[in-house]
Short mmCIF file of C-alpha atoms in Angstrom, two decimals:
data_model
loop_
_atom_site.label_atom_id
_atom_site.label_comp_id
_atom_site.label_asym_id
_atom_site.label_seq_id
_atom_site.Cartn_x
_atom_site.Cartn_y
_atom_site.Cartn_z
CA UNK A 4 14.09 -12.86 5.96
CA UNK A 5 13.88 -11.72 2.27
CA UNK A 6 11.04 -9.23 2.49
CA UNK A 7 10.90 -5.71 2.50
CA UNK A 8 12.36 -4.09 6.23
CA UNK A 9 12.17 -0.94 7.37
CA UNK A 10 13.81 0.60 10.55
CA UNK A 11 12.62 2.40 13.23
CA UNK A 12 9.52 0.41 13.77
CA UNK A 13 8.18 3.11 15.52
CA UNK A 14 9.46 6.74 16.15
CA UNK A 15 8.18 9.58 18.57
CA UNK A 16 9.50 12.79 18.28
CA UNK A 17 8.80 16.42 18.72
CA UNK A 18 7.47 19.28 17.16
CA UNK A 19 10.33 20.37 14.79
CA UNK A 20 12.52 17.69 15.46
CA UNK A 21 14.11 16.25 12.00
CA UNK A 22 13.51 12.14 11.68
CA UNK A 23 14.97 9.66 9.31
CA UNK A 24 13.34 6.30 8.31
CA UNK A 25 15.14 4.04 6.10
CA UNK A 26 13.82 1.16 3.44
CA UNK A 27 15.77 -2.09 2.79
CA UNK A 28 13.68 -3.41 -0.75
CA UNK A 29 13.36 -7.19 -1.75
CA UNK A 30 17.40 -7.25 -3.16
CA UNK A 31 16.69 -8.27 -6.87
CA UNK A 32 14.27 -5.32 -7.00
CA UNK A 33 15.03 -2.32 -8.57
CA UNK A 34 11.83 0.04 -7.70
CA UNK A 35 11.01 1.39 -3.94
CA UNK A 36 8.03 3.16 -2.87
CA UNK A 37 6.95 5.55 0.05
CA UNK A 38 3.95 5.78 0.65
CA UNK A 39 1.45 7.40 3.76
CA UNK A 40 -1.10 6.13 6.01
CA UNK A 41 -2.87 8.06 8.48
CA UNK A 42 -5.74 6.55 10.38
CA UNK A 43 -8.33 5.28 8.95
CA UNK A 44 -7.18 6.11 5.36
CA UNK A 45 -5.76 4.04 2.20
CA UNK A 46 -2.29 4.48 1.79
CA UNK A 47 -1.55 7.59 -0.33
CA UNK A 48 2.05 7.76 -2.84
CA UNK A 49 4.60 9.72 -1.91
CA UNK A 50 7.71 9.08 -4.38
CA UNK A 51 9.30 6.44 -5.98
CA UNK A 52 12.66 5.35 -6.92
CA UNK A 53 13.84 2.97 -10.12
CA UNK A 54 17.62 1.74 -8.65
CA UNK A 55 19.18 5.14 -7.74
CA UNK A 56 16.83 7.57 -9.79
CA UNK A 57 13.61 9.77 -8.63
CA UNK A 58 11.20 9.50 -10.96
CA UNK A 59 8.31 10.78 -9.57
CA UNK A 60 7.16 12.18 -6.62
CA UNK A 61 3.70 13.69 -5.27
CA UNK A 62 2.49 17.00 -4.71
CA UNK A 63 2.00 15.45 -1.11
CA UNK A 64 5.79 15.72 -0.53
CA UNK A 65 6.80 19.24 0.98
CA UNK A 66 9.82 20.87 0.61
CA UNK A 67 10.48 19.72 4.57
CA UNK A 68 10.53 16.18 2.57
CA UNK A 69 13.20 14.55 1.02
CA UNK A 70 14.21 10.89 0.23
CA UNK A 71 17.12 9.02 -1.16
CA UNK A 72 18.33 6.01 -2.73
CA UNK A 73 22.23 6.68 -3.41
CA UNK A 74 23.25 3.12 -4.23
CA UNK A 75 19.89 1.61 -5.68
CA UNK A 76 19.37 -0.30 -2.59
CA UNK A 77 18.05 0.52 0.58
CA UNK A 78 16.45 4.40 0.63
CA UNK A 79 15.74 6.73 3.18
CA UNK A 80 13.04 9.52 3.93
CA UNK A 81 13.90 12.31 6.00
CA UNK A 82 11.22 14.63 7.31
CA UNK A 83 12.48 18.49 8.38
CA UNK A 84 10.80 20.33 11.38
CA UNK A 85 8.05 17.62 12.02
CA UNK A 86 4.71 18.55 12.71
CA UNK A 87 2.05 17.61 13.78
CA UNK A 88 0.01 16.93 10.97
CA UNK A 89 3.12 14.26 9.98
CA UNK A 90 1.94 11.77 12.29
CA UNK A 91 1.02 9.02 10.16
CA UNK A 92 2.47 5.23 9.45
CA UNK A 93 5.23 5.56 6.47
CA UNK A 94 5.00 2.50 3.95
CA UNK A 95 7.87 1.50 1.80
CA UNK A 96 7.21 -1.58 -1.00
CA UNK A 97 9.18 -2.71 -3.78
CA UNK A 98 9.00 -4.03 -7.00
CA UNK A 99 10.45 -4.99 -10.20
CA UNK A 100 10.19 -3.29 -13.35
CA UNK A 101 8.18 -5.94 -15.32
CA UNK A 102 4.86 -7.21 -15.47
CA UNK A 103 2.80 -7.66 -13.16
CA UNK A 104 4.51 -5.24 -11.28
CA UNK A 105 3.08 -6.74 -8.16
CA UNK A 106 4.21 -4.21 -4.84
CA UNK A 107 5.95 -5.85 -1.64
CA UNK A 108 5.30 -3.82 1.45
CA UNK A 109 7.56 -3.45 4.63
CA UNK A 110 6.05 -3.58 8.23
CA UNK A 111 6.23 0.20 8.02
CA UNK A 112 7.17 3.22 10.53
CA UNK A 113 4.64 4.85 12.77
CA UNK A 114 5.59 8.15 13.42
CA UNK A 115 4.33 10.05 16.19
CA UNK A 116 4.58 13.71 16.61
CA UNK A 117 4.06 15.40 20.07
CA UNK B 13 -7.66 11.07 -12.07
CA UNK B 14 -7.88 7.27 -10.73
CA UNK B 15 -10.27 7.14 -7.80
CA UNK B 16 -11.15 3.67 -6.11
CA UNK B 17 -13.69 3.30 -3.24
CA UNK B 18 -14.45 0.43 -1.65
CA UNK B 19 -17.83 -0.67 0.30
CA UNK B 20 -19.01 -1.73 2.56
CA UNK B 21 -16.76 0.31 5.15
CA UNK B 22 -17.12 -1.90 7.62
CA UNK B 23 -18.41 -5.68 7.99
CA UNK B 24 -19.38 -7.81 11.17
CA UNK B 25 -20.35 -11.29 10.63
CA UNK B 26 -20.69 -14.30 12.12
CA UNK B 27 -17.96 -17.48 11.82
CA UNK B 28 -18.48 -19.36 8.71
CA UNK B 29 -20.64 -17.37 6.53
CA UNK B 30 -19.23 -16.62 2.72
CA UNK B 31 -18.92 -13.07 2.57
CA UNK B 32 -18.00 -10.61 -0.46
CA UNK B 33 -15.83 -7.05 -0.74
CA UNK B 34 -16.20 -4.70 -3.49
CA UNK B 35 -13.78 -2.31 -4.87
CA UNK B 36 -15.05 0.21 -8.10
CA UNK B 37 -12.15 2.12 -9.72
CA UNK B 38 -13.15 5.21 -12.57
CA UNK B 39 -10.18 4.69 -14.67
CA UNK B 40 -10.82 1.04 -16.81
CA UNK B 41 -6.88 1.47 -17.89
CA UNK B 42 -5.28 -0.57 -15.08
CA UNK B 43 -1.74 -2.53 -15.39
CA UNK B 44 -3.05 -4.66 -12.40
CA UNK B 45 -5.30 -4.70 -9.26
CA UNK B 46 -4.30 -5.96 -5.81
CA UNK B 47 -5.95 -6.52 -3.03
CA UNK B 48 -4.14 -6.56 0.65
CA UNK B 49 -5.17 -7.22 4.13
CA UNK B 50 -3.68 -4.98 7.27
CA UNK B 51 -4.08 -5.84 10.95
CA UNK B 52 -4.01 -3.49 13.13
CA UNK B 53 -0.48 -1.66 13.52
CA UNK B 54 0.79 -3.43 10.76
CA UNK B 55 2.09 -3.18 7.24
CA UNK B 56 0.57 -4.24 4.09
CA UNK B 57 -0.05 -8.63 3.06
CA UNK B 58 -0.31 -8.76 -0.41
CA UNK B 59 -3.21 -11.19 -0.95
CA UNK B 60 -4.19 -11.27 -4.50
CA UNK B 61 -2.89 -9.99 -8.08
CA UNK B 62 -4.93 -9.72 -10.33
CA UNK B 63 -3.40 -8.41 -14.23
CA UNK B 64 -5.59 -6.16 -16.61
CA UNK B 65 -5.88 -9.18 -18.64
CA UNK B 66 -7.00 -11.63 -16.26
CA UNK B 67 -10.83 -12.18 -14.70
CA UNK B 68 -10.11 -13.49 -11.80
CA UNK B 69 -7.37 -15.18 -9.38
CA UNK B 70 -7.53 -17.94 -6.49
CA UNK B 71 -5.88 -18.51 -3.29
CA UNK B 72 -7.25 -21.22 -0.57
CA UNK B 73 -10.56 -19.54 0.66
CA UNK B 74 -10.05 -16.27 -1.05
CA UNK B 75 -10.95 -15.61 -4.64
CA UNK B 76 -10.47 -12.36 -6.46
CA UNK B 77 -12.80 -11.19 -10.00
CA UNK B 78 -11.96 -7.79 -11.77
CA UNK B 79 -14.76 -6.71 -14.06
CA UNK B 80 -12.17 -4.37 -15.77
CA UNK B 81 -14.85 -2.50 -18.24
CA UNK B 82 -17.21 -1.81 -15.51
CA UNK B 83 -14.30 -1.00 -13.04
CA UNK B 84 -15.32 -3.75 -10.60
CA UNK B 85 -13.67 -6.01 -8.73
CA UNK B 86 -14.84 -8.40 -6.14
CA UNK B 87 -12.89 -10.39 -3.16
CA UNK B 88 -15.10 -13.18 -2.10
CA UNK B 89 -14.03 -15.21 1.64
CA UNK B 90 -15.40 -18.36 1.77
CA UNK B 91 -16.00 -19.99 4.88
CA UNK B 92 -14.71 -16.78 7.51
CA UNK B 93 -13.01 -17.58 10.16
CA UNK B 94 -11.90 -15.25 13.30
CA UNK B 95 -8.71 -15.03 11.91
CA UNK B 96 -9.42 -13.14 8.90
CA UNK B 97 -10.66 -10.34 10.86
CA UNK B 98 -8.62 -7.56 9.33
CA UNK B 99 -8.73 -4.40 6.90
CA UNK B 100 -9.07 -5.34 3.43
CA UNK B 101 -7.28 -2.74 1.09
CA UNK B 102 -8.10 -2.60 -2.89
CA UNK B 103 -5.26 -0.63 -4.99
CA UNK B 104 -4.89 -0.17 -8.75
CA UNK B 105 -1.95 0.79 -10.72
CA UNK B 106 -3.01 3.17 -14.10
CA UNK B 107 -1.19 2.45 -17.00
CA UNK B 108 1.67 5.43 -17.62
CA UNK B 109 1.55 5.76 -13.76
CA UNK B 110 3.55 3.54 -11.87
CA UNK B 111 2.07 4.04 -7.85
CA UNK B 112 -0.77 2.24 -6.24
CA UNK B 113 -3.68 4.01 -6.21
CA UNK B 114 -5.87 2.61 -2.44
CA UNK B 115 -9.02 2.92 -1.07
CA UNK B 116 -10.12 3.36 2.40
CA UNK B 117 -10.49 -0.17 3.17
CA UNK B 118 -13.45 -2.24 4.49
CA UNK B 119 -12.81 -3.00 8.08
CA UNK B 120 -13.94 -7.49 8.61
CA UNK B 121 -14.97 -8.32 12.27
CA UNK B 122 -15.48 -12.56 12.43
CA UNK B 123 -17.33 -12.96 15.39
CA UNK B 124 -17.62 -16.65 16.78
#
């Protein structure tokens, strides 16, 4: 399979419990997104990555979040002390960096927070 | 600051009828729009791309228009069928932004 992949599938954890999801992108590209669901809701932008590099990330993104791409190819998002109000499906997509800049998304991770 | 809605929230109609989404965006300076479909639990299919320059884009029953002056675009389903029963997700990106900007979806029940 050559799409985008994303592991755990699904993740419960506790109150203040740190997680980790990781991102494997589409391999020629060279730009990753997270991005947020909760229910009922449009997925909203967290951050994004072009190969190893941050560019941009939202004001959504607390200091309890941080996310990675040390090689330019897969990338990680780890949330500190969960919470509640973290429960939510994480999105990761990928691109390249040319027109039309179409998005790929993974299958995502649910995360839910007890 | 891009905002996109999308109506009607929610659709329920009957196999076979020709039905139509609309998405509305406030910003007319778009790279591209895309439309996806979710099922429930699931990630994002990317169904339809549609670039700033382009009017409108085709795939089997599905056929996409983007009005970009009056920040309109449309996804028409021809013939519905149970299996399309899904969310339908309209995203933009702004030019000199490079995320997705969503709505909130319009939920499509095909009853048969």
């Amino acid at each position: 399979d050559t799409g985008v992949s994303q592991d755990p599938r699904h993740k419960i954890t506790k109150r203040g419990q740190n997680v980790t999801f990781r991102c494997d992108p589409i391999s020629e590209h060279n730009r990753l997104y997270w991005y947020r669901q909760t229910l009922g809701q449009g997925p909203e932008f967290l951050t994004y990555f072009q190969n190893e590099a941050q560019l941009e990330k939202s004001r959504l993104l607390s200091d309890r979040f941080s996310a990675e791409r040390p090689k330019g190819s897969f990338s990680t998002l780890e949330i500190q002390r969960t919470e509640q109000g973290d429960s939510a499906m994480y999105l990761c997509a990928s691109s390249l960096v040319e027109l039309p800049y179409e998005q790929y998304f993974g299958p995502g991770t649910r995360l839910t927070v007890t | 600051k891009q905002e996109v809605t999308q109506i009607p929230a929610a659709l329920s109609v009957p196999e076979g009828e020709n039905l139509v989404l609309n998405c509305s965006f406030t910003d007319s300076a778009i790279y591209n729009l895309q439309w996806f479909r979710q099922d429930p639990g699931k990630g994002l299919t990317s169904l339809l791309l549609i670039q700033s320059s382009q009017r409108e884009q085709t795939s089997g029953r599905l056929n996409a228009s983007l009005d970009k002056s009056s920040g309109r675009s449309t996804l028409y389903i021809a013939a519905s069928q149970p299996g399309d029963s899904a969310t339908y997700l309209c995203a933009v990106m702004t030019r000199n932004t490079d995320k997705l900007i969503f709505g909130t979806g319009t939920r499509l029940q095909v009853f048969p």
